[in-house]
Amino acid sequence: MAPQTNIPVAANVLGTIGTVFWCIQLVPQIWYNWKQKKTDGLPGLMMFIWATSAVPFGVYAIVQNFNIPIQIQPQIFCALSLTSWTQILIYNKYASIPDFGPSHLLTLYFSGYRVWTATLLSTAIAVVFGGIQALLILTLRGPYNDGVEWPMILVGVIAAILLAAGLVPPYFEIAKRSGRIVGINFVFLAIDWLGAFFSLMALGGVMYIVWHVALTPFSSLSPASPLPEFRSLLLELGIFTSQLLFLLRTRSLRRKAKTAGIPFDELPEARKFVFPRPPLPEDDAEAGVKAEGAKRERRGSTVGKWASRE
């Protein structure tokens, strides 16, 4: 469990490249959010879980006295994740959409915040996370130096589970839009994927995973194991694949929209790829009839009241 002392040059270089990628991975997403001024399709839960995972990752790296870049990387990751989460609080428009049901209840907590409110909330959470990390470091460093390793294994397992769990919420957004990816910047996703790839190569590649899991099934969940990187590779590859399949399935629809000179989202046939679902033309007509009927009822009740007074 202790850090390696004799690290091959190739592994050191590959690991450094992976760490650099993971330090800057969220910068393109933050820029994209700011430029678009909307974050529909980017799950707030994803960013919050990632920010939370940085706490045990930081504890794991600092207590084991990894090199400085690896100790700093979780802190940068937490700050960038909370920055993106703050943008979601501000830009997300789901709170103004009625009747989206209990399955989307969490969206309410990630929507419609004012800039100062969201900034203060994120700053307060960052301070709390920093305090928890410092407390855990001071608590666990002594037992670890005395040879008690199970608390650090547990911290590492929690960190790895949270990191992988952060990539699950995008799949719910994908399901809402029938496989279409919205709100997630693919430059960010590519950088994150490359970070996982180079880190995995630094640990010995895919064959090492089989050997590692066979010999150490429990500790293989920790950040020192290749499994977290491998899980990230698979989950992010699934997101890439979903968007590729969406583009292949909608070639004719996108050509039709281009020929008609209208946005893809305005095509009636593209309705299932949009969330929230836009109303169909017949729904608009029916709503108009109902509104007109309601107006007549109110007008009739008003006339009746005046007649009764007379």
PDB file of C-alpha atoms in Angstrom:
ATOM      1  CA  MET A   1       0.000   0.000   0.000  1.00  0.00           C
ATOM      2  CA  ALA A   2       2.964   2.330   0.518  1.00  0.00           C
ATOM      3  CA  PRO A   3       4.120   4.364  -2.480  1.00  0.00           C
ATOM      4  CA  GLN A   4       6.593   2.748  -4.807  1.00  0.00           C
ATOM      5  CA  THR A   5      10.206   3.846  -4.478  1.00  0.00           C
ATOM      6  CA  ASN A   6      11.545   2.454  -7.757  1.00  0.00           C
ATOM      7  CA  ILE A   7       9.191   3.738 -10.460  1.00  0.00           C
ATOM      8  CA  PRO A   8      10.189   3.063 -14.094  1.00  0.00           C
ATOM      9  CA  VAL A   9      10.880   6.172 -16.160  1.00  0.00           C
ATOM     10  CA  ALA A  10       8.139   5.299 -18.696  1.00  0.00           C
ATOM     11  CA  ALA A  11       5.563   4.809 -15.942  1.00  0.00           C
ATOM     12  CA  ASN A  12       6.590   8.107 -14.330  1.00  0.00           C
ATOM     13  CA  VAL A  13       6.235   9.995 -17.630  1.00  0.00           C
ATOM     14  CA  LEU A  14       2.886   8.397 -18.478  1.00  0.00           C
ATOM     15  CA  GLY A  15       1.580   9.027 -14.969  1.00  0.00           C
ATOM     16  CA  THR A  16       2.666  12.673 -15.122  1.00  0.00           C
ATOM     17  CA  ILE A  17       0.885  13.147 -18.460  1.00  0.00           C
ATOM     18  CA  GLY A  18      -2.267  11.590 -17.004  1.00  0.00           C
ATOM     19  CA  THR A  19      -2.076  13.859 -13.946  1.00  0.00           C
ATOM     20  CA  VAL A  20      -1.671  16.968 -16.129  1.00  0.00           C
ATOM     21  CA  PHE A  21      -4.735  15.984 -18.163  1.00  0.00           C
ATOM     22  CA  TRP A  22      -6.742  15.446 -14.975  1.00  0.00           C
ATOM     23  CA  CYS A  23      -5.680  18.869 -13.644  1.00  0.00           C
ATOM     24  CA  ILE A  24      -7.129  20.713 -16.652  1.00  0.00           C
ATOM     25  CA  GLN A  25      -9.927  18.363 -17.694  1.00  0.00           C
ATOM     26  CA  LEU A  26     -12.817  20.576 -16.551  1.00  0.00           C
ATOM     27  CA  VAL A  27     -11.477  23.870 -17.939  1.00  0.00           C
ATOM     28  CA  PRO A  28     -13.073  23.335 -21.411  1.00  0.00           C
ATOM     29  CA  GLN A  29     -16.403  22.430 -19.774  1.00  0.00           C
ATOM     30  CA  ILE A  30     -16.343  25.546 -17.592  1.00  0.00           C
ATOM     31  CA  TRP A  31     -15.529  27.700 -20.625  1.00  0.00           C
ATOM     32  CA  TYR A  32     -18.298  26.011 -22.619  1.00  0.00           C
ATOM     33  CA  ASN A  33     -20.842  26.609 -19.837  1.00  0.00           C
ATOM     34  CA  TRP A  34     -19.889  30.289 -19.593  1.00  0.00           C
ATOM     35  CA  LYS A  35     -19.989  30.788 -23.354  1.00  0.00           C
ATOM     36  CA  GLN A  36     -23.358  29.050 -23.795  1.00  0.00           C
ATOM     37  CA  LYS A  37     -24.871  30.550 -20.632  1.00  0.00           C
ATOM     38  CA  LYS A  38     -26.749  27.296 -20.121  1.00  0.00           C
ATOM     39  CA  THR A  39     -26.006  23.876 -18.678  1.00  0.00           C
ATOM     40  CA  ASP A  40     -29.046  21.829 -19.731  1.00  0.00           C
ATOM     41  CA  GLY A  41     -27.952  18.202 -19.998  1.00  0.00           C
ATOM     42  CA  LEU A  42     -24.938  18.592 -17.686  1.00  0.00           C
ATOM     43  CA  PRO A  43     -25.958  16.904 -14.410  1.00  0.00           C
ATOM     44  CA  GLY A  44     -25.370  18.947 -11.282  1.00  0.00           C
ATOM     45  CA  LEU A  45     -25.164  15.702  -9.347  1.00  0.00           C
ATOM     46  CA  MET A  46     -22.195  14.622 -11.481  1.00  0.00           C
ATOM     47  CA  MET A  47     -20.135  17.690 -10.582  1.00  0.00           C
ATOM     48  CA  PHE A  48     -21.107  17.596  -6.917  1.00  0.00           C
ATOM     49  CA  ILE A  49     -20.171  13.909  -6.578  1.00  0.00           C
ATOM     50  CA  TRP A  50     -16.841  14.589  -8.280  1.00  0.00           C
ATOM     51  CA  ALA A  51     -16.146  17.508  -5.940  1.00  0.00           C
ATOM     52  CA  THR A  52     -16.970  15.230  -3.000  1.00  0.00           C
ATOM     53  CA  SER A  53     -14.664  12.478  -4.302  1.00  0.00           C
ATOM     54  CA  ALA A  54     -11.729  14.901  -4.222  1.00  0.00           C
ATOM     55  CA  VAL A  55     -11.844  14.928  -0.402  1.00  0.00           C
ATOM     56  CA  PRO A  56     -10.915  11.248   0.119  1.00  0.00           C
ATOM     57  CA  PHE A  57      -8.596  11.372  -2.909  1.00  0.00           C
ATOM     58  CA  GLY A  58      -6.692  14.255  -1.317  1.00  0.00           C
ATOM     59  CA  VAL A  59      -6.516  12.440   2.012  1.00  0.00           C
ATOM     60  CA  TYR A  60      -5.270   9.291   0.295  1.00  0.00           C
ATOM     61  CA  ALA A  61      -2.533  11.131  -1.614  1.00  0.00           C
ATOM     62  CA  ILE A  62      -1.320  13.339   1.250  1.00  0.00           C
ATOM     63  CA  VAL A  63      -1.257  10.707   3.998  1.00  0.00           C
ATOM     64  CA  GLN A  64       0.727   8.343   1.759  1.00  0.00           C
ATOM     65  CA  ASN A  65       3.081  11.197   0.856  1.00  0.00           C
ATOM     66  CA  PHE A  66       2.733  10.869  -2.898  1.00  0.00           C
ATOM     67  CA  ASN A  67       4.618  13.380  -5.027  1.00  0.00           C
ATOM     68  CA  ILE A  68       3.424  16.997  -4.913  1.00  0.00           C
ATOM     69  CA  PRO A  69       1.566  17.065  -8.280  1.00  0.00           C
ATOM     70  CA  ILE A  70      -0.567  14.083  -7.219  1.00  0.00           C
ATOM     71  CA  GLN A  71      -1.295  15.740  -3.862  1.00  0.00           C
ATOM     72  CA  ILE A  72      -2.338  18.967  -5.578  1.00  0.00           C
ATOM     73  CA  GLN A  73      -4.426  17.358  -8.332  1.00  0.00           C
ATOM     74  CA  PRO A  74      -7.441  16.466  -6.092  1.00  0.00           C
ATOM     75  CA  GLN A  75      -7.551  20.054  -4.800  1.00  0.00           C
ATOM     76  CA  ILE A  76      -7.634  21.447  -8.355  1.00  0.00           C
ATOM     77  CA  PHE A  77     -10.218  18.843  -9.330  1.00  0.00           C
ATOM     78  CA  CYS A  78     -12.442  19.821  -6.397  1.00  0.00           C
ATOM     79  CA  ALA A  79     -12.173  23.541  -7.185  1.00  0.00           C
ATOM     80  CA  LEU A  80     -13.005  23.037 -10.872  1.00  0.00           C
ATOM     81  CA  SER A  81     -15.877  20.652 -10.107  1.00  0.00           C
ATOM     82  CA  LEU A  82     -17.407  23.154  -7.683  1.00  0.00           C
ATOM     83  CA  THR A  83     -16.943  25.930 -10.256  1.00  0.00           C
ATOM     84  CA  SER A  84     -18.859  23.914 -12.840  1.00  0.00           C
ATOM     85  CA  TRP A  85     -21.488  23.028 -10.210  1.00  0.00           C
ATOM     86  CA  THR A  86     -21.901  26.743  -9.450  1.00  0.00           C
ATOM     87  CA  GLN A  87     -22.518  27.416 -13.138  1.00  0.00           C
ATOM     88  CA  ILE A  88     -25.200  24.729 -13.153  1.00  0.00           C
ATOM     89  CA  LEU A  89     -26.895  26.368 -10.169  1.00  0.00           C
ATOM     90  CA  ILE A  90     -26.975  29.666 -12.066  1.00  0.00           C
ATOM     91  CA  TYR A  91     -27.577  28.672 -15.687  1.00  0.00           C
ATOM     92  CA  ASN A  92     -29.830  25.626 -15.415  1.00  0.00           C
ATOM     93  CA  LYS A  93     -33.388  26.464 -16.489  1.00  0.00           C
ATOM     94  CA  TYR A  94     -35.208  23.301 -15.401  1.00  0.00           C
ATOM     95  CA  ALA A  95     -36.659  25.007 -12.322  1.00  0.00           C
ATOM     96  CA  SER A  96     -38.984  27.041 -14.559  1.00  0.00           C
ATOM     97  CA  ILE A  97     -40.427  23.927 -16.209  1.00  0.00           C
ATOM     98  CA  PRO A  98     -43.623  22.581 -14.561  1.00  0.00           C
ATOM     99  CA  ASP A  99     -44.725  18.972 -14.240  1.00  0.00           C
ATOM    100  CA  PHE A 100     -41.422  17.203 -14.759  1.00  0.00           C
ATOM    101  CA  GLY A 101     -42.308  14.620 -12.138  1.00  0.00           C
ATOM    102  CA  PRO A 102     -40.625  13.088  -9.095  1.00  0.00           C
ATOM    103  CA  SER A 103     -37.897  11.406 -11.154  1.00  0.00           C
ATOM    104  CA  HIS A 104     -36.412  14.854 -11.861  1.00  0.00           C
ATOM    105  CA  LEU A 105     -36.889  16.236  -8.357  1.00  0.00           C
ATOM    106  CA  LEU A 106     -33.143  16.650  -7.794  1.00  0.00           C
ATOM    107  CA  THR A 107     -33.022  19.074 -10.696  1.00  0.00           C
ATOM    108  CA  LEU A 108     -34.858  21.619  -8.551  1.00  0.00           C
ATOM    109  CA  TYR A 109     -31.906  21.824  -6.199  1.00  0.00           C
ATOM    110  CA  PHE A 110     -29.529  22.607  -9.054  1.00  0.00           C
ATOM    111  CA  SER A 111     -31.499  25.368 -10.767  1.00  0.00           C
ATOM    112  CA  GLY A 112     -32.337  29.032 -10.754  1.00  0.00           C
ATOM    113  CA  TYR A 113     -29.853  30.379  -8.197  1.00  0.00           C
ATOM    114  CA  ARG A 114     -28.655  33.966  -8.197  1.00  0.00           C
ATOM    115  CA  VAL A 115     -24.935  34.474  -8.864  1.00  0.00           C
ATOM    116  CA  TRP A 116     -24.037  35.586  -5.341  1.00  0.00           C
ATOM    117  CA  THR A 117     -26.155  32.892  -3.709  1.00  0.00           C
ATOM    118  CA  ALA A 118     -24.563  30.141  -5.800  1.00  0.00           C
ATOM    119  CA  THR A 119     -21.056  31.537  -5.250  1.00  0.00           C
ATOM    120  CA  LEU A 120     -21.466  31.779  -1.485  1.00  0.00           C
ATOM    121  CA  LEU A 121     -22.954  28.280  -1.312  1.00  0.00           C
ATOM    122  CA  SER A 122     -20.071  26.766  -3.300  1.00  0.00           C
ATOM    123  CA  THR A 123     -17.485  28.667  -1.254  1.00  0.00           C
ATOM    124  CA  ALA A 124     -19.038  27.417   1.978  1.00  0.00           C
ATOM    125  CA  ILE A 125     -19.001  23.839   0.669  1.00  0.00           C
ATOM    126  CA  ALA A 126     -15.351  24.211  -0.380  1.00  0.00           C
ATOM    127  CA  VAL A 127     -14.443  25.379   3.137  1.00  0.00           C
ATOM    128  CA  VAL A 128     -16.328  22.439   4.668  1.00  0.00           C
ATOM    129  CA  PHE A 129     -14.600  19.997   2.301  1.00  0.00           C
ATOM    130  CA  GLY A 130     -11.212  21.495   3.187  1.00  0.00           C
ATOM    131  CA  GLY A 131     -11.945  21.152   6.897  1.00  0.00           C
ATOM    132  CA  ILE A 132     -13.038  17.529   6.523  1.00  0.00           C
ATOM    133  CA  GLN A 133      -9.927  16.712   4.507  1.00  0.00           C
ATOM    134  CA  ALA A 134      -7.621  18.334   7.064  1.00  0.00           C
ATOM    135  CA  LEU A 135      -9.371  16.516   9.919  1.00  0.00           C
ATOM    136  CA  LEU A 136      -9.066  13.151   8.167  1.00  0.00           C
ATOM    137  CA  ILE A 137      -5.380  13.736   7.366  1.00  0.00           C
ATOM    138  CA  LEU A 138      -4.578  14.582  10.994  1.00  0.00           C
ATOM    139  CA  THR A 139      -6.643  11.615  12.220  1.00  0.00           C
ATOM    140  CA  LEU A 140      -5.361   8.946   9.840  1.00  0.00           C
ATOM    141  CA  ARG A 141      -1.699   9.896   9.405  1.00  0.00           C
ATOM    142  CA  GLY A 142      -0.660   8.563  12.817  1.00  0.00           C
ATOM    143  CA  PRO A 143      -2.286   5.120  12.534  1.00  0.00           C
ATOM    144  CA  TYR A 144      -1.010   4.767   8.959  1.00  0.00           C
ATOM    145  CA  ASN A 145       2.570   5.519  10.034  1.00  0.00           C
ATOM    146  CA  ASP A 146       2.134   2.926  12.784  1.00  0.00           C
ATOM    147  CA  GLY A 147       1.214   0.270  10.209  1.00  0.00           C
ATOM    148  CA  VAL A 148      -2.597   0.380  10.479  1.00  0.00           C
ATOM    149  CA  GLU A 149      -3.574   0.399   6.816  1.00  0.00           C
ATOM    150  CA  TRP A 150      -7.272  -0.530   6.701  1.00  0.00           C
ATOM    151  CA  PRO A 151      -8.555   3.046   7.297  1.00  0.00           C
ATOM    152  CA  MET A 152      -6.590   4.271   4.280  1.00  0.00           C
ATOM    153  CA  ILE A 153      -7.851   1.369   2.185  1.00  0.00           C
ATOM    154  CA  LEU A 154     -11.407   2.358   3.147  1.00  0.00           C
ATOM    155  CA  VAL A 155     -10.772   6.013   2.247  1.00  0.00           C
ATOM    156  CA  GLY A 156      -9.343   4.946  -1.113  1.00  0.00           C
ATOM    157  CA  VAL A 157     -12.323   2.679  -1.830  1.00  0.00           C
ATOM    158  CA  ILE A 158     -14.772   5.499  -1.054  1.00  0.00           C
ATOM    159  CA  ALA A 159     -12.844   7.867  -3.332  1.00  0.00           C
ATOM    160  CA  ALA A 160     -12.831   5.401  -6.225  1.00  0.00           C
ATOM    161  CA  ILE A 161     -16.544   4.611  -5.856  1.00  0.00           C
ATOM    162  CA  LEU A 162     -17.460   8.317  -5.808  1.00  0.00           C
ATOM    163  CA  LEU A 163     -15.333   9.033  -8.879  1.00  0.00           C
ATOM    164  CA  ALA A 164     -17.062   6.278 -10.849  1.00  0.00           C
ATOM    165  CA  ALA A 165     -20.491   7.241  -9.486  1.00  0.00           C
ATOM    166  CA  GLY A 166     -20.023  10.743 -10.887  1.00  0.00           C
ATOM    167  CA  LEU A 167     -20.195   9.326 -14.406  1.00  0.00           C
ATOM    168  CA  VAL A 168     -23.565   7.644 -13.815  1.00  0.00           C
ATOM    169  CA  PRO A 169     -25.887  10.741 -13.831  1.00  0.00           C
ATOM    170  CA  PRO A 170     -25.053  11.593 -17.483  1.00  0.00           C
ATOM    171  CA  TYR A 171     -26.656   8.310 -18.501  1.00  0.00           C
ATOM    172  CA  PHE A 172     -29.989   9.467 -17.049  1.00  0.00           C
ATOM    173  CA  GLU A 173     -29.700  12.633 -19.140  1.00  0.00           C
ATOM    174  CA  ILE A 174     -28.889  10.472 -22.164  1.00  0.00           C
ATOM    175  CA  ALA A 175     -31.993   8.345 -21.532  1.00  0.00           C
ATOM    176  CA  LYS A 176     -34.203  11.459 -21.381  1.00  0.00           C
ATOM    177  CA  ARG A 177     -33.035  12.440 -24.868  1.00  0.00           C
ATOM    178  CA  SER A 178     -33.028   8.960 -26.438  1.00  0.00           C
ATOM    179  CA  GLY A 179     -29.243   8.738 -26.678  1.00  0.00           C
ATOM    180  CA  ARG A 180     -28.439  12.359 -27.517  1.00  0.00           C
ATOM    181  CA  ILE A 181     -25.692  14.144 -25.563  1.00  0.00           C
ATOM    182  CA  VAL A 182     -26.484  17.735 -24.630  1.00  0.00           C
ATOM    183  CA  GLY A 183     -24.521  20.103 -22.409  1.00  0.00           C
ATOM    184  CA  ILE A 184     -21.386  17.963 -22.072  1.00  0.00           C
ATOM    185  CA  ASN A 185     -18.325  19.377 -23.824  1.00  0.00           C
ATOM    186  CA  PHE A 186     -16.526  16.681 -25.787  1.00  0.00           C
ATOM    187  CA  VAL A 187     -13.129  18.376 -25.425  1.00  0.00           C
ATOM    188  CA  PHE A 188     -13.520  18.019 -21.654  1.00  0.00           C
ATOM    189  CA  LEU A 189     -14.620  14.420 -22.061  1.00  0.00           C
ATOM    190  CA  ALA A 190     -11.676  13.638 -24.363  1.00  0.00           C
ATOM    191  CA  ILE A 191      -9.161  15.177 -21.933  1.00  0.00           C
ATOM    192  CA  ASP A 192     -10.664  13.214 -19.043  1.00  0.00           C
ATOM    193  CA  TRP A 193     -10.539  10.027 -21.119  1.00  0.00           C
ATOM    194  CA  LEU A 194      -6.891  10.668 -22.027  1.00  0.00           C
ATOM    195  CA  GLY A 195      -6.075  11.276 -18.366  1.00  0.00           C
ATOM    196  CA  ALA A 196      -7.559   7.895 -17.471  1.00  0.00           C
ATOM    197  CA  PHE A 197      -5.821   6.234 -20.444  1.00  0.00           C
ATOM    198  CA  PHE A 198      -2.314   7.509 -19.635  1.00  0.00           C
ATOM    199  CA  SER A 199      -2.763   6.747 -15.936  1.00  0.00           C
ATOM    200  CA  LEU A 200      -3.850   3.218 -16.809  1.00  0.00           C
ATOM    201  CA  MET A 201      -0.828   2.769 -19.093  1.00  0.00           C
ATOM    202  CA  ALA A 202       1.424   4.017 -16.292  1.00  0.00           C
ATOM    203  CA  LEU A 203       0.026   1.261 -14.068  1.00  0.00           C
ATOM    204  CA  GLY A 204       0.766  -1.438 -16.624  1.00  0.00           C
ATOM    205  CA  GLY A 205      -2.226  -1.557 -18.964  1.00  0.00           C
ATOM    206  CA  VAL A 206      -5.235  -3.835 -19.257  1.00  0.00           C
ATOM    207  CA  MET A 207      -3.455  -7.108 -18.489  1.00  0.00           C
ATOM    208  CA  TYR A 208      -2.295  -5.698 -15.162  1.00  0.00           C
ATOM    209  CA  ILE A 209      -5.941  -5.160 -14.201  1.00  0.00           C
ATOM    210  CA  VAL A 210      -6.675  -8.900 -14.444  1.00  0.00           C
ATOM    211  CA  TRP A 211      -3.635  -9.754 -12.358  1.00  0.00           C
ATOM    212  CA  HIS A 212      -4.338  -7.025  -9.793  1.00  0.00           C
ATOM    213  CA  VAL A 213      -7.984  -7.978  -9.268  1.00  0.00           C
ATOM    214  CA  ALA A 214      -7.158 -11.680  -9.016  1.00  0.00           C
ATOM    215  CA  LEU A 215      -4.570 -11.119  -6.265  1.00  0.00           C
ATOM    216  CA  THR A 216      -6.066  -8.140  -4.403  1.00  0.00           C
ATOM    217  CA  PRO A 217      -9.845  -8.111  -4.963  1.00  0.00           C
ATOM    218  CA  PHE A 218     -10.652  -5.552  -2.217  1.00  0.00           C
ATOM    219  CA  SER A 219      -7.743  -3.118  -2.446  1.00  0.00           C
ATOM    220  CA  SER A 220      -8.192  -3.132  -6.233  1.00  0.00           C
ATOM    221  CA  LEU A 221     -10.982  -0.606  -5.608  1.00  0.00           C
ATOM    222  CA  SER A 222      -8.517   1.939  -4.215  1.00  0.00           C
ATOM    223  CA  PRO A 223      -7.013   4.859  -6.204  1.00  0.00           C
ATOM    224  CA  ALA A 224      -3.672   3.014  -6.350  1.00  0.00           C
ATOM    225  CA  SER A 225      -5.406   0.328  -8.401  1.00  0.00           C
ATOM    226  CA  PRO A 226      -5.941   0.553 -12.179  1.00  0.00           C
ATOM    227  CA  LEU A 227      -9.660  -0.175 -11.811  1.00  0.00           C
ATOM    228  CA  PRO A 228     -10.835   3.442 -11.264  1.00  0.00           C
ATOM    229  CA  GLU A 229      -9.119   4.494 -14.493  1.00  0.00           C
ATOM    230  CA  PHE A 230     -10.556   1.500 -16.324  1.00  0.00           C
ATOM    231  CA  ARG A 231     -14.087   2.268 -15.092  1.00  0.00           C
ATOM    232  CA  SER A 232     -13.724   5.879 -16.235  1.00  0.00           C
ATOM    233  CA  LEU A 233     -12.543   4.718 -19.652  1.00  0.00           C
ATOM    234  CA  LEU A 234     -15.544   2.434 -20.085  1.00  0.00           C
ATOM    235  CA  LEU A 235     -18.170   4.888 -18.817  1.00  0.00           C
ATOM    236  CA  GLU A 236     -16.842   7.763 -20.927  1.00  0.00           C
ATOM    237  CA  LEU A 237     -16.515   5.504 -23.943  1.00  0.00           C
ATOM    238  CA  GLY A 238     -20.208   4.736 -23.485  1.00  0.00           C
ATOM    239  CA  ILE A 239     -21.021   8.464 -23.666  1.00  0.00           C
ATOM    240  CA  PHE A 240     -18.969   8.888 -26.849  1.00  0.00           C
ATOM    241  CA  THR A 241     -20.649   5.834 -28.373  1.00  0.00           C
ATOM    242  CA  SER A 242     -24.129   7.097 -27.520  1.00  0.00           C
ATOM    243  CA  GLN A 243     -23.524  10.409 -29.298  1.00  0.00           C
ATOM    244  CA  LEU A 244     -22.024   8.661 -32.324  1.00  0.00           C
ATOM    245  CA  LEU A 245     -25.078   6.405 -32.597  1.00  0.00           C
ATOM    246  CA  PHE A 246     -27.343   9.453 -32.251  1.00  0.00           C
ATOM    247  CA  LEU A 247     -25.564  11.168 -35.151  1.00  0.00           C
ATOM    248  CA  LEU A 248     -25.872   8.049 -37.308  1.00  0.00           C
ATOM    249  CA  ARG A 249     -29.576   7.568 -36.464  1.00  0.00           C
ATOM    250  CA  THR A 250     -30.524  11.171 -37.198  1.00  0.00           C
ATOM    251  CA  ARG A 251     -28.641  11.791 -40.443  1.00  0.00           C
ATOM    252  CA  SER A 252     -31.817  12.124 -42.507  1.00  0.00           C
ATOM    253  CA  LEU A 253     -33.536  14.274 -39.867  1.00  0.00           C
ATOM    254  CA  ARG A 254     -30.574  16.648 -39.669  1.00  0.00           C
ATOM    255  CA  ARG A 255     -30.514  16.934 -43.473  1.00  0.00           C
ATOM    256  CA  LYS A 256     -34.240  17.623 -43.456  1.00  0.00           C
ATOM    257  CA  ALA A 257     -33.825  20.377 -40.852  1.00  0.00           C
ATOM    258  CA  LYS A 258     -30.953  21.912 -42.807  1.00  0.00           C
ATOM    259  CA  THR A 259     -32.976  21.881 -46.045  1.00  0.00           C
ATOM    260  CA  ALA A 260     -35.969  23.457 -44.304  1.00  0.00           C
ATOM    261  CA  GLY A 261     -33.729  26.068 -42.675  1.00  0.00           C
ATOM    262  CA  ILE A 262     -34.949  25.330 -39.150  1.00  0.00           C
ATOM    263  CA  PRO A 263     -33.144  24.092 -36.019  1.00  0.00           C
ATOM    264  CA  PHE A 264     -33.071  20.329 -35.524  1.00  0.00           C
ATOM    265  CA  ASP A 265     -34.962  20.657 -32.225  1.00  0.00           C
ATOM    266  CA  GLU A 266     -37.956  22.229 -34.006  1.00  0.00           C
ATOM    267  CA  LEU A 267     -38.608  19.197 -36.202  1.00  0.00           C
ATOM    268  CA  PRO A 268     -41.683  17.276 -34.972  1.00  0.00           C
ATOM    269  CA  GLU A 269     -39.827  14.029 -35.722  1.00  0.00           C
ATOM    270  CA  ALA A 270     -36.950  15.133 -33.439  1.00  0.00           C
ATOM    271  CA  ARG A 271     -39.230  15.609 -30.457  1.00  0.00           C
ATOM    272  CA  LYS A 272     -37.999  12.483 -28.653  1.00  0.00           C
ATOM    273  CA  PHE A 273     -34.407  13.775 -28.750  1.00  0.00           C
ATOM    274  CA  VAL A 274     -35.341  16.979 -26.904  1.00  0.00           C
ATOM    275  CA  PHE A 275     -35.914  17.447 -23.184  1.00  0.00           C
ATOM    276  CA  PRO A 276     -38.249  18.781 -21.989  1.00  0.00           C
ATOM    277  CA  ARG A 277     -40.476  17.540 -24.810  1.00  0.00           C
ATOM    278  CA  PRO A 278     -41.855  20.404 -26.950  1.00  0.00           C
ATOM    279  CA  PRO A 279     -45.643  20.308 -27.455  1.00  0.00           C
ATOM    280  CA  LEU A 280     -46.963  18.877 -30.700  1.00  0.00           C
ATOM    281  CA  PRO A 281     -48.990  21.183 -33.001  1.00  0.00           C
ATOM    282  CA  GLU A 282     -52.197  19.346 -32.115  1.00  0.00           C
ATOM    283  CA  ASP A 283     -51.368  19.791 -28.433  1.00  0.00           C
ATOM    284  CA  ASP A 284     -51.053  23.537 -29.012  1.00  0.00           C
ATOM    285  CA  ALA A 285     -54.426  23.600 -30.804  1.00  0.00           C
ATOM    286  CA  GLU A 286     -56.078  21.598 -28.030  1.00  0.00           C
ATOM    287  CA  ALA A 287     -54.558  23.876 -25.404  1.00  0.00           C
ATOM    288  CA  GLY A 288     -55.906  26.896 -27.304  1.00  0.00           C
ATOM    289  CA  VAL A 289     -59.407  25.416 -27.400  1.00  0.00           C
ATOM    290  CA  LYS A 290     -59.285  24.677 -23.673  1.00  0.00           C
ATOM    291  CA  ALA A 291     -58.068  28.207 -22.912  1.00  0.00           C
ATOM    292  CA  GLU A 292     -60.846  29.707 -25.028  1.00  0.00           C
ATOM    293  CA  GLY A 293     -63.425  27.535 -23.268  1.00  0.00           C
ATOM    294  CA  ALA A 294     -62.086  28.622 -19.876  1.00  0.00           C
ATOM    295  CA  LYS A 295     -62.367  32.276 -20.929  1.00  0.00           C
ATOM    296  CA  ARG A 296     -65.990  31.750 -21.981  1.00  0.00           C
ATOM    297  CA  GLU A 297     -66.807  30.049 -18.686  1.00  0.00           C
ATOM    298  CA  ARG A 298     -65.302  32.934 -16.722  1.00  0.00           C
ATOM    299  CA  ARG A 299     -67.155  35.453 -18.905  1.00  0.00           C
ATOM    300  CA  GLY A 300     -70.414  33.555 -18.394  1.00  0.00           C
ATOM    301  CA  SER A 301     -69.964  33.367 -14.630  1.00  0.00           C
ATOM    302  CA  THR A 302     -69.281  37.114 -14.499  1.00  0.00           C
ATOM    303  CA  VAL A 303     -72.439  37.888 -16.501  1.00  0.00           C
ATOM    304  CA  GLY A 304     -74.435  35.596 -14.209  1.00  0.00           C
ATOM    305  CA  LYS A 305     -73.170  37.393 -11.118  1.00  0.00           C
ATOM    306  CA  TRP A 306     -74.186  40.796 -12.516  1.00  0.00           C
ATOM    307  CA  ALA A 307     -77.614  39.456 -13.537  1.00  0.00           C
ATOM    308  CA  SER A 308     -78.232  38.085 -10.054  1.00  0.00           C
ATOM    309  CA  ARG A 309     -77.348  41.448  -8.476  1.00  0.00           C
ATOM    310  CA  GLU A 310     -79.850  43.221 -10.715  1.00  0.00           C
TER     311      GLU A 310
END
